[in-house]
Short mmCIF file of C-alpha atoms in Angstrom, two decimals:
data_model
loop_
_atom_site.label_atom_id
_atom_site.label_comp_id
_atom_site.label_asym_id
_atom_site.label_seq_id
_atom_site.Cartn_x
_atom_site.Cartn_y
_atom_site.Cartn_z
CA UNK A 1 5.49 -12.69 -15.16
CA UNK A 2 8.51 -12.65 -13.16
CA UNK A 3 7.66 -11.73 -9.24
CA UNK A 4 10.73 -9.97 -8.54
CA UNK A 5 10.55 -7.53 -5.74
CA UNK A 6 9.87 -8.56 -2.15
CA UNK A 7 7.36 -6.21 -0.74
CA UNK A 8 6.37 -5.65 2.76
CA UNK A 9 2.72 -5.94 3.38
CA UNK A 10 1.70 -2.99 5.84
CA UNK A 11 -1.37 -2.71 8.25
CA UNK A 12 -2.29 0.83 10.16
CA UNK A 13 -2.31 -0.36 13.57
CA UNK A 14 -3.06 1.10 17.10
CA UNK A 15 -0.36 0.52 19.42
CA UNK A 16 -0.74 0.11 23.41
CA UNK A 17 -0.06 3.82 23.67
CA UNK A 18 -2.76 4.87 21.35
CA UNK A 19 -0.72 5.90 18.45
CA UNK A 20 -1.26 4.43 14.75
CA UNK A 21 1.51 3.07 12.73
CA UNK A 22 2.33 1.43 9.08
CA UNK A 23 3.13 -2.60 10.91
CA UNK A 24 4.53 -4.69 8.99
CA UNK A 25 2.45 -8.20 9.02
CA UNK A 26 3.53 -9.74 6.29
CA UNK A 27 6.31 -10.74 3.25
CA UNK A 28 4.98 -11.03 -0.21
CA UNK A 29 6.72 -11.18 -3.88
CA UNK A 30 5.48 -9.33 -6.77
CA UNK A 31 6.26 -7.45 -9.96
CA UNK A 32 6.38 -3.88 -9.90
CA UNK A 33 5.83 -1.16 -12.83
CA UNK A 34 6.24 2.58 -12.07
CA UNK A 35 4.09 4.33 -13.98
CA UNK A 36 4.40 8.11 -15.68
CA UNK A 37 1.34 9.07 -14.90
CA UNK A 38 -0.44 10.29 -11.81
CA UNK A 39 -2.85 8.85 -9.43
CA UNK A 40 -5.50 10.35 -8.12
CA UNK A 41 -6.04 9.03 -4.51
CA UNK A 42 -8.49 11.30 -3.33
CA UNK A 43 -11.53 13.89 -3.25
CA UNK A 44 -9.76 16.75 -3.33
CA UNK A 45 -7.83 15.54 -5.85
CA UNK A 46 -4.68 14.69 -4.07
CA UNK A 47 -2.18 13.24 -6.64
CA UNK A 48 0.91 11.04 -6.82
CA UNK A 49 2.71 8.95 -8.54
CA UNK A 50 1.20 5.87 -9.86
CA UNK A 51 2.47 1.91 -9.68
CA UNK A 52 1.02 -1.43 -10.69
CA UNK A 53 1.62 -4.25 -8.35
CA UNK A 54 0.99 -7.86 -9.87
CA UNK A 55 1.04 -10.66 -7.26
CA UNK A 56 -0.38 -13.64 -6.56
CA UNK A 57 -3.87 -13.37 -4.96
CA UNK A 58 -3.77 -12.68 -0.93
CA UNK A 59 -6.34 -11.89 1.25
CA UNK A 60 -5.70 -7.84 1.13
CA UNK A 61 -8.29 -4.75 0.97
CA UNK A 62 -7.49 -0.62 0.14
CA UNK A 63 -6.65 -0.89 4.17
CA UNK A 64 -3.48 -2.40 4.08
CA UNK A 65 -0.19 -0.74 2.38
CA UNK A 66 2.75 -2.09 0.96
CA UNK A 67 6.59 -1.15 1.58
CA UNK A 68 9.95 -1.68 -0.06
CA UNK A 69 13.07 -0.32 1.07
CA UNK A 70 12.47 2.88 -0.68
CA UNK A 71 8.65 3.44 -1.53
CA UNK A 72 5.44 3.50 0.42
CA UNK A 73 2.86 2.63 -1.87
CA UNK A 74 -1.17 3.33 -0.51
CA UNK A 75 -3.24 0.89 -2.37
CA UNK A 76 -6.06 2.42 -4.51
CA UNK A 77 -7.38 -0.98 -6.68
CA UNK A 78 -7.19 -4.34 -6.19
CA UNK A 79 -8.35 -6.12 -9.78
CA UNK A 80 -8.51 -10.29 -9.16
CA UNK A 81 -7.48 -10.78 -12.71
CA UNK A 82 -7.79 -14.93 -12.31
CA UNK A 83 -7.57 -17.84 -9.28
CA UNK A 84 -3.60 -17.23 -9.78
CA UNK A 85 -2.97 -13.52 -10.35
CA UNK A 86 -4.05 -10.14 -9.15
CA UNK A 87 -3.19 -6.24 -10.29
CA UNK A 88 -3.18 -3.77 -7.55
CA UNK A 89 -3.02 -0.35 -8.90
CA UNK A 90 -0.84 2.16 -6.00
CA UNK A 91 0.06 5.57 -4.60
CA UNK A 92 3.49 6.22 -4.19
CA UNK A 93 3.44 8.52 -1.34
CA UNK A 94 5.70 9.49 1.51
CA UNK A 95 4.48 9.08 4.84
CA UNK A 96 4.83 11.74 7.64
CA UNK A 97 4.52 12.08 11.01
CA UNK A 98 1.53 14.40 12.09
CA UNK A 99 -0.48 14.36 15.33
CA UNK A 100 -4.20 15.30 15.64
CA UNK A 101 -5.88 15.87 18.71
CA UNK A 102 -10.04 15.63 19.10
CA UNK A 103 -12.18 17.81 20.73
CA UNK A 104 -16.06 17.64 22.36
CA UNK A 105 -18.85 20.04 22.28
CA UNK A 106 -21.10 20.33 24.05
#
């Protein structure tokens, strides 16, 4: 398999001012297939479109993300397949902005 798409791996951070963003921490190549059907990403049944990632192995978990120039895709498997190769099955998803405050009681 030809790796042919140079991904950026993506870690939600907290910056100094105490916001979270998508940073980017690292380069990888892999082979991407979009796939037709959906992926179901969470309780509530939250859908999107589904991609398989195939890549050498890397030291990643369902925290991190990946990026391309056009697509955010929010990891939901990673399958070690051998010492040499692994399948990571994705979310294509578009992130947005949103702010969420906390509250106490008492």
């Amino acid at each position: 398999m030809v790796f042919d798409k140079k991904l950026f791996l993506m870690e939600l951070q907290q910056t100094a001012t105490g916001v979270f963003e998508w940073i980017e921490v690292n380069r990888v190549w892999a082979h991407v297939e979009q796939q037709t059907k959906n992926n179901l990403f969470s309780k509530v049944g939250i859908g999107a479109r589904s991609a398989l990632i195939h890549m050498h192995p890397r030291d990643i978990n369902l925290h991190s993300a990946f990026r391309d120039r056009d697509n955010h895709y929010f990891l939901t498997s990673i399958i070690r397949e051998s010492a040499v190769a692994m399948e990571i099955t994705a979310a294509l998803v578009s992130p947005v902005i949103c702010i969420a405050s906390g509250y106490r009681t008492a």
